[in-house]
Amino acid sequence: MNFRRFFVQEKYIPQSVEEKWQERWEARKSFSVTEDPAKKKYYLLEMFPYPSGKIHMGHVRNYSIGDVMARFKRMRGFNVLHPMGWDAFGMPAENAAIQNNCHPAAWTYENMAYMRGQLKRMGFSYDWDRELATCDVEYYRWEQQIFLRMYEKGLAYKKTSYVNWCPSCETVLANEQVEDGGCWRCDSEVKQKELDQWFFRITAYAEELLECTHRLPGWPERVLTMQRNWIGKSFGCEITFKLEGRDEGIVVFTTRPDTLYGATFMSLAPEHPLAATITTPGQQEAVAAFVEKIAKSDRAGRTADDLEKEGVWTGAFCLNPLTGGRMPVYLANFVLMEYGTGAVMAVPAHDQRDFEFARKYRIPVEVVIQPDGEPLDPATMTVAFTEVGTMVNSERFDGMKSDAAKEAIADHLAAAGIGKKSINFRLRDWGISRQRYWGNPIPIIYCDLCGVVPVPEADLPVTLPTDVLFTGEGGSPLARLDSFTSVPCPVCGRAARRETDTMDTFVQSSWYFLRYCCPDLTTAPLDKARAGYWMSVDQYIGGIEHAVLHLLYARFFTKVLRDLGYVDVDEPFTNLLTQGMVIKDGAKMSKSKGNVVDPNSLIQRYGADTARLFSLFAAPPEKDLDWSDQGVEGSFRFINRVWKLVFEILPFITGATALDREKLTEEGKGLRRIVHKTIRKVTDDIEGRFHFNTAIAAIMEMVNALGAFEPKNDPRNAALLREALTALVTMLAPFVPHAAEELWEGLGNTGSLAECSWPSFDPAAAADEELVVVVQVNGKLRDRITVPVSASEEEIREAALSAERVQSFMDGKSLLKVIVVPGKLVNIVVA
RNA sequence: GCCCGGAUGGCGGAAUUGGUAGACGCAAGGGACUUAAAAUCCCUCGGUCGUGAGGCUGUGCCGGUUCGAUCCCGGCUCCGGGCACCA
């Protein structure tokens, strides 16, 4: 034996061990995969990172969780696809360009190179051959093709709309990207601006997106609930109200047709097209002022809690279709053009907003639903009555329960041609235009003669130009670059100009998981056959903050690609694991809080295995993880303990022959039982519920038992100890792969543990011969008895009743009942 | 306001289907080794009463169901997340 080598092994030096195995894995291409119809595939994916500079603890946690699953599934015989890439377009690159006078591409690619090094240094088992970056023209060119096909189908379209505008980022924000009236990235106050924008028609898929949430049993229920709420399907009725003295009418959507008899006024959104046309000359000035004021206030303000209800009368009236009553038409600040029809029939008695509005502007309140008990009086009401009650003042519907009247009145309106049942969604189309440079150019050309002309597919890609000036002012740099914008019209050949908007980065992350199946394909975005082999993603892992946006867009995009004929997949992610945040000192780790732990310093001090082990051991994945420096220390100590134990036992097992169960000592059988029980528990914890913390705890218990086991040097125990150490090292492989590999080699094995099988447990070896049964008297624990596993219920009952301590508690009392729970406890009820 | 989570020792957490509350780890205290320290190893470790055996008590609070409740039900408090004039 090489003495020097032995010496190195004796002490755990993570850095050298880790680098050694990382090189070997890379040289052996241990984690590269191809489609193999003979093997069961398993597609494991973690949300890819934005290349912001360096990895943070959230990444370490996310990717450690994923790597456990990837390595575990590989050891279980699956053909595991475990790719990694970069969500590489985005504003920080452009901001860095403005601040540091460096090109966004240079900044991004440098960051990617650095972070790739960090991920490799963590020992994550990725198939790096499939690495992709969304800012690479070989990626985004295909997205342009998809855009064009969506445009052909009307799934990508343009419309003028008021949008959330971040003056700092100089870009449009989706409604969901506005947080508390501020930009979700930079926190600047969001303004309203009218722009011509590109949209994806996600609303065309609202029904399917909603329906499929009921067929995703592998998703956390709360994520599905959030998505359902986001889509927001509601059943109701569209009703037309005739305008007095005009031919046109106002169409409203309502979920409460039962309250129609109580509608006493009408509210329109200030942006409603009718607002301008119906306003009477006398009200012109007031209406104009009101509209102006609303346009200035930001959208966030309009949806704020404490917004004072405000409105203005247009001077016009419409008619209640059932009562014929005259209803003044108001514009109201709380009515949104985006939802429903932008018009609300107002029923002050039975809607709180309408009630407050009516009181403020002295509009009559008409009660049409009475609660059980004390009847409502419009003159004295202080809040609206919104529950189910009995219909009144509603002609032929009087006396009905209001929930039944909903249906009845809707039918009546339909029959009379005044209204129809309808379904409304809260979901709005996805605005994808960004007035930014560092994104995927939208492949469209504007010609004065031919109008909007899609770039012919043969002319793709529309490549991002590199000679761009970044000043941070005046919107998109692309728009000022004549060499980019000037282009002949593909139809008529005359001078035309390019679209300068780029696509939202959520577009790239909506299909990257499909591209991983064929990242090298140069003739099309996707290979149906290869995607067919790998998709869907069996396990997707990422932060809960993406519960709605990214995960809904990715589902939508997958369905679109299916309908465009690219793939045969309905849903992208079969199982979803949403991991919690990394917390330190009671707050989310962030630069601004100054509580960031740098993975580099951890690796330097303890090695990647310790960083991985701690992030897995401290909490189950779905919960927030409380960072603790002492906890890291503890994880490091554990690896050292294992290390020392293996090398302590090693000399005694080198000559071990095959294990003979018959020749085991009693102590040996006991240890073997622990080993096989541990294998069972660790397997269940990883596979069934992702509870790596309890799996690791079980391994720790086994290590403690091994350490306490004596005598280690008895030749009769050699085979047993070899089995135990082999199981130990193999089970550690998904958690601390480098140390496990080195110990595996130390045990005399060649090759790589990464290519070995997960241990199976022997039920016979794991089975107990006797067990402890708890004895309670009146539900209180009084004694424990040890009985053979084979003991019958009757035998256990007798043993429990005759136990000495039990007797003393039963003394002088009469026995009422004995409950025997096999294998667990006996409860004796006395009085 | 609505919806969804959560609350267990000094701390992170465990108890998987209503059946032994506190596994495992951290911190703390005591001891061994050491000239000393670090490292390592051993012991103790929810509260309370008791010399001890052991008793009582204890999973945010109040009540209920049950032989038995951290777990189920009703009411409340606090914390976190999501949504919000959604007609």
PDB file of N, CA and C in Angstrom, chain A residues 401-455:
ATOM      1  N   LYS A 401     -86.034  32.043  -2.834  1.00  0.00           N
ATOM      2  CA  LYS A 401     -84.721  32.221  -2.214  1.00  0.00           C
ATOM      3  C   LYS A 401     -83.817  32.910  -3.253  1.00  0.00           C
ATOM      4  N   SER A 402     -82.988  33.826  -2.810  1.00  0.00           N
ATOM      5  CA  SER A 402     -82.225  34.623  -3.776  1.00  0.00           C
ATOM      6  C   SER A 402     -81.253  33.790  -4.609  1.00  0.00           C
ATOM      7  N   ASP A 403     -80.707  32.700  -4.016  1.00  0.00           N
ATOM      8  CA  ASP A 403     -79.772  31.909  -4.821  1.00  0.00           C
ATOM      9  C   ASP A 403     -80.497  31.198  -5.965  1.00  0.00           C
ATOM     10  N   ALA A 404     -81.748  30.791  -5.717  1.00  0.00           N
ATOM     11  CA  ALA A 404     -82.533  30.159  -6.786  1.00  0.00           C
ATOM     12  C   ALA A 404     -82.963  31.207  -7.818  1.00  0.00           C
ATOM     13  N   ALA A 405     -83.184  32.413  -7.330  1.00  0.00           N
ATOM     14  CA  ALA A 405     -83.632  33.484  -8.220  1.00  0.00           C
ATOM     15  C   ALA A 405     -82.547  33.894  -9.210  1.00  0.00           C
ATOM     16  N   LYS A 406     -81.300  33.681  -8.848  1.00  0.00           N
ATOM     17  CA  LYS A 406     -80.192  33.964  -9.754  1.00  0.00           C
ATOM     18  C   LYS A 406     -80.447  33.289 -11.094  1.00  0.00           C
ATOM     19  N   GLU A 407     -80.684  31.998 -10.997  1.00  0.00           N
ATOM     20  CA  GLU A 407     -80.903  31.168 -12.161  1.00  0.00           C
ATOM     21  C   GLU A 407     -82.191  31.584 -12.886  1.00  0.00           C
ATOM     22  N   ALA A 408     -83.240  31.774 -12.110  1.00  0.00           N
ATOM     23  CA  ALA A 408     -84.562  32.067 -12.679  1.00  0.00           C
ATOM     24  C   ALA A 408     -84.544  33.391 -13.441  1.00  0.00           C
ATOM     25  N   ILE A 409     -83.925  34.399 -12.854  1.00  0.00           N
ATOM     26  CA  ILE A 409     -83.906  35.703 -13.519  1.00  0.00           C
ATOM     27  C   ILE A 409     -83.020  35.652 -14.759  1.00  0.00           C
ATOM     28  N   ALA A 410     -81.900  34.909 -14.658  1.00  0.00           N
ATOM     29  CA  ALA A 410     -81.020  34.769 -15.822  1.00  0.00           C
ATOM     30  C   ALA A 410     -81.787  34.128 -16.978  1.00  0.00           C
ATOM     31  N   ASP A 411     -82.577  33.104 -16.690  1.00  0.00           N
ATOM     32  CA  ASP A 411     -83.372  32.438 -17.720  1.00  0.00           C
ATOM     33  C   ASP A 411     -84.405  33.407 -18.313  1.00  0.00           C
ATOM     34  N   HIS A 412     -85.025  34.139 -17.438  1.00  0.00           N
ATOM     35  CA  HIS A 412     -86.040  35.096 -17.854  1.00  0.00           C
ATOM     36  C   HIS A 412     -85.448  36.143 -18.797  1.00  0.00           C
ATOM     37  N   LEU A 413     -84.268  36.655 -18.452  1.00  0.00           N
ATOM     38  CA  LEU A 413     -83.610  37.672 -19.274  1.00  0.00           C
ATOM     39  C   LEU A 413     -83.240  37.108 -20.640  1.00  0.00           C
ATOM     40  N   ALA A 414     -82.748  35.870 -20.623  1.00  0.00           N
ATOM     41  CA  ALA A 414     -82.360  35.235 -21.874  1.00  0.00           C
ATOM     42  C   ALA A 414     -83.575  35.087 -22.779  1.00  0.00           C
ATOM     43  N   ALA A 415     -84.674  34.631 -22.178  1.00  0.00           N
ATOM     44  CA  ALA A 415     -85.905  34.423 -22.945  1.00  0.00           C
ATOM     45  C   ALA A 415     -86.402  35.740 -23.527  1.00  0.00           C
ATOM     46  N   ALA A 416     -86.228  36.831 -22.775  1.00  0.00           N
ATOM     47  CA  ALA A 416     -86.710  38.127 -23.218  1.00  0.00           C
ATOM     48  C   ALA A 416     -85.707  38.819 -24.148  1.00  0.00           C
ATOM     49  N   GLY A 417     -84.540  38.193 -24.366  1.00  0.00           N
ATOM     50  CA  GLY A 417     -83.543  38.782 -25.259  1.00  0.00           C
ATOM     51  C   GLY A 417     -82.823  39.970 -24.654  1.00  0.00           C
ATOM     52  N   ILE A 418     -82.860  40.101 -23.342  1.00  0.00           N
ATOM     53  CA  ILE A 418     -82.212  41.239 -22.682  1.00  0.00           C
ATOM     54  C   ILE A 418     -80.817  40.853 -22.199  1.00  0.00           C
ATOM     55  N   GLY A 419     -80.625  39.561 -21.987  1.00  0.00           N
ATOM     56  CA  GLY A 419     -79.342  39.144 -21.448  1.00  0.00           C
ATOM     57  C   GLY A 419     -79.056  37.702 -21.780  1.00  0.00           C
ATOM     58  N   LYS A 420     -77.867  37.271 -21.399  1.00  0.00           N
ATOM     59  CA  LYS A 420     -77.512  35.863 -21.597  1.00  0.00           C
ATOM     60  C   LYS A 420     -76.553  35.438 -20.503  1.00  0.00           C
ATOM     61  N   LYS A 421     -76.609  34.141 -20.202  1.00  0.00           N
ATOM     62  CA  LYS A 421     -75.673  33.622 -19.215  1.00  0.00           C
ATOM     63  C   LYS A 421     -74.272  33.727 -19.789  1.00  0.00           C
ATOM     64  N   SER A 422     -73.316  34.049 -18.951  1.00  0.00           N
ATOM     65  CA  SER A 422     -71.965  34.153 -19.471  1.00  0.00           C
ATOM     66  C   SER A 422     -70.933  33.824 -18.402  1.00  0.00           C
ATOM     67  N   ILE A 423     -69.757  33.524 -18.885  1.00  0.00           N
ATOM     68  CA  ILE A 423     -68.650  33.171 -18.012  1.00  0.00           C
ATOM     69  C   ILE A 423     -67.577  34.226 -18.190  1.00  0.00           C
ATOM     70  N   ASN A 424     -67.007  34.630 -17.099  1.00  0.00           N
ATOM     71  CA  ASN A 424     -66.004  35.676 -17.158  1.00  0.00           C
ATOM     72  C   ASN A 424     -64.729  35.217 -16.475  1.00  0.00           C
ATOM     73  N   PHE A 425     -63.593  35.611 -17.023  1.00  0.00           N
ATOM     74  CA  PHE A 425     -62.319  35.273 -16.405  1.00  0.00           C
ATOM     75  C   PHE A 425     -61.606  36.521 -15.939  1.00  0.00           C
ATOM     76  N   ARG A 426     -60.920  36.360 -14.855  1.00  0.00           N
ATOM     77  CA  ARG A 426     -60.126  37.458 -14.319  1.00  0.00           C
ATOM     78  C   ARG A 426     -58.795  37.574 -15.073  1.00  0.00           C
ATOM     79  N   LEU A 427     -58.336  36.447 -15.585  1.00  0.00           N
ATOM     80  CA  LEU A 427     -57.080  36.385 -16.327  1.00  0.00           C
ATOM     81  C   LEU A 427     -57.083  37.349 -17.507  1.00  0.00           C
ATOM     82  N   ARG A 428     -55.983  38.053 -17.702  1.00  0.00           N
ATOM     83  CA  ARG A 428     -55.853  38.950 -18.849  1.00  0.00           C
ATOM     84  C   ARG A 428     -54.734  38.476 -19.756  1.00  0.00           C
ATOM     85  N   ASP A 429     -54.753  38.948 -20.987  1.00  0.00           N
ATOM     86  CA  ASP A 429     -53.712  38.541 -21.921  1.00  0.00           C
ATOM     87  C   ASP A 429     -52.342  39.018 -21.445  1.00  0.00           C
ATOM     88  N   TRP A 430     -51.353  38.287 -21.880  1.00  0.00           N
ATOM     89  CA  TRP A 430     -49.982  38.460 -21.402  1.00  0.00           C
ATOM     90  C   TRP A 430     -49.257  39.462 -22.306  1.00  0.00           C
ATOM     91  N   GLY A 431     -48.983  40.637 -21.757  1.00  0.00           N
ATOM     92  CA  GLY A 431     -48.236  41.649 -22.501  1.00  0.00           C
ATOM     93  C   GLY A 431     -46.764  41.303 -22.496  1.00  0.00           C
ATOM     94  N   ILE A 432     -46.185  41.148 -23.688  1.00  0.00           N
ATOM     95  CA  ILE A 432     -44.794  40.684 -23.745  1.00  0.00           C
ATOM     96  C   ILE A 432     -43.833  41.743 -24.264  1.00  0.00           C
ATOM     97  N   SER A 433     -44.339  42.918 -24.668  1.00  0.00           N
ATOM     98  CA  SER A 433     -43.447  43.951 -25.203  1.00  0.00           C
ATOM     99  C   SER A 433     -42.588  44.568 -24.116  1.00  0.00           C
ATOM    100  N   ARG A 434     -41.306  44.673 -24.404  1.00  0.00           N
ATOM    101  CA  ARG A 434     -40.410  45.371 -23.494  1.00  0.00           C
ATOM    102  C   ARG A 434     -39.587  46.356 -24.312  1.00  0.00           C
ATOM    103  N   GLN A 435     -39.490  47.589 -23.814  1.00  0.00           N
ATOM    104  CA  GLN A 435     -38.731  48.603 -24.548  1.00  0.00           C
ATOM    105  C   GLN A 435     -37.280  48.535 -24.094  1.00  0.00           C
ATOM    106  N   ARG A 436     -36.680  47.383 -24.358  1.00  0.00           N
ATOM    107  CA  ARG A 436     -35.362  47.073 -23.844  1.00  0.00           C
ATOM    108  C   ARG A 436     -34.474  46.529 -24.939  1.00  0.00           C
ATOM    109  N   TYR A 437     -33.177  46.640 -24.732  1.00  0.00           N
ATOM    110  CA  TYR A 437     -32.231  46.056 -25.677  1.00  0.00           C
ATOM    111  C   TYR A 437     -31.995  44.568 -25.393  1.00  0.00           C
ATOM    112  N   TRP A 438     -31.695  44.235 -24.160  1.00  0.00           N
ATOM    113  CA  TRP A 438     -31.200  42.890 -23.837  1.00  0.00           C
ATOM    114  C   TRP A 438     -32.347  41.886 -23.711  1.00  0.00           C
ATOM    115  N   GLY A 439     -32.897  41.555 -24.863  1.00  0.00           N
ATOM    116  CA  GLY A 439     -34.012  40.613 -24.913  1.00  0.00           C
ATOM    117  C   GLY A 439     -34.139  40.073 -26.322  1.00  0.00           C
ATOM    118  N   ASN A 440     -35.131  39.243 -26.523  1.00  0.00           N
ATOM    119  CA  ASN A 440     -35.316  38.636 -27.841  1.00  0.00           C
ATOM    120  C   ASN A 440     -36.111  39.580 -28.748  1.00  0.00           C
ATOM    121  N   PRO A 441     -35.515  40.057 -29.880  1.00  0.00           N
ATOM    122  CA  PRO A 441     -36.226  40.992 -30.761  1.00  0.00           C
ATOM    123  C   PRO A 441     -37.492  40.363 -31.339  1.00  0.00           C
ATOM    124  N   ILE A 442     -38.563  41.121 -31.328  1.00  0.00           N
ATOM    125  CA  ILE A 442     -39.816  40.627 -31.897  1.00  0.00           C
ATOM    126  C   ILE A 442     -39.716  40.736 -33.419  1.00  0.00           C
ATOM    127  N   PRO A 443     -39.861  39.622 -34.143  1.00  0.00           N
ATOM    128  CA  PRO A 443     -39.557  39.593 -35.579  1.00  0.00           C
ATOM    129  C   PRO A 443     -40.692  40.161 -36.438  1.00  0.00           C
ATOM    130  N   ILE A 444     -40.837  41.461 -36.379  1.00  0.00           N
ATOM    131  CA  ILE A 444     -41.924  42.135 -37.107  1.00  0.00           C
ATOM    132  C   ILE A 444     -41.346  43.364 -37.793  1.00  0.00           C
ATOM    133  N   ILE A 445     -41.893  43.676 -38.981  1.00  0.00           N
ATOM    134  CA  ILE A 445     -41.466  44.860 -39.721  1.00  0.00           C
ATOM    135  C   ILE A 445     -42.696  45.713 -40.015  1.00  0.00           C
ATOM    136  N   TYR A 446     -42.549  47.026 -39.893  1.00  0.00           N
ATOM    137  CA  TYR A 446     -43.647  47.936 -40.191  1.00  0.00           C
ATOM    138  C   TYR A 446     -43.377  48.634 -41.512  1.00  0.00           C
ATOM    139  N   CYS A 447     -44.332  48.506 -42.419  1.00  0.00           N
ATOM    140  CA  CYS A 447     -44.215  49.136 -43.725  1.00  0.00           C
ATOM    141  C   CYS A 447     -45.380  50.099 -43.886  1.00  0.00           C
ATOM    142  N   ASP A 448     -45.088  51.304 -44.370  1.00  0.00           N
ATOM    143  CA  ASP A 448     -46.146  52.299 -44.510  1.00  0.00           C
ATOM    144  C   ASP A 448     -47.238  51.825 -45.454  1.00  0.00           C
ATOM    145  N   LEU A 449     -46.834  50.998 -46.405  1.00  0.00           N
ATOM    146  CA  LEU A 449     -47.794  50.517 -47.394  1.00  0.00           C
ATOM    147  C   LEU A 449     -48.459  49.214 -46.977  1.00  0.00           C
ATOM    148  N   CYS A 450     -47.630  48.275 -46.502  1.00  0.00           N
ATOM    149  CA  CYS A 450     -48.142  46.925 -46.241  1.00  0.00           C
ATOM    150  C   CYS A 450     -48.565  46.720 -44.796  1.00  0.00           C
ATOM    151  N   GLY A 451     -48.258  47.698 -43.942  1.00  0.00           N
ATOM    152  CA  GLY A 451     -48.675  47.558 -42.556  1.00  0.00           C
ATOM    153  C   GLY A 451     -47.731  46.668 -41.760  1.00  0.00           C
ATOM    154  N   VAL A 452     -48.315  45.881 -40.881  1.00  0.00           N
ATOM    155  CA  VAL A 452     -47.528  44.993 -40.028  1.00  0.00           C
ATOM    156  C   VAL A 452     -47.146  43.754 -40.825  1.00  0.00           C
ATOM    157  N   VAL A 453     -45.840  43.567 -41.028  1.00  0.00           N
ATOM    158  CA  VAL A 453     -45.375  42.439 -41.836  1.00  0.00           C
ATOM    159  C   VAL A 453     -44.465  41.546 -40.994  1.00  0.00           C
ATOM    160  N   PRO A 454     -44.810  40.279 -40.840  1.00  0.00           N
ATOM    161  CA  PRO A 454     -43.916  39.386 -40.095  1.00  0.00           C
ATOM    162  C   PRO A 454     -42.635  39.136 -40.881  1.00  0.00           C
ATOM    163  N   VAL A 455     -41.522  39.052 -40.176  1.00  0.00           N
ATOM    164  CA  VAL A 455     -40.261  38.702 -40.830  1.00  0.00           C
ATOM    165  C   VAL A 455     -40.416  37.286 -41.383  1.00  0.00           C
TER     166      VAL A 455
END
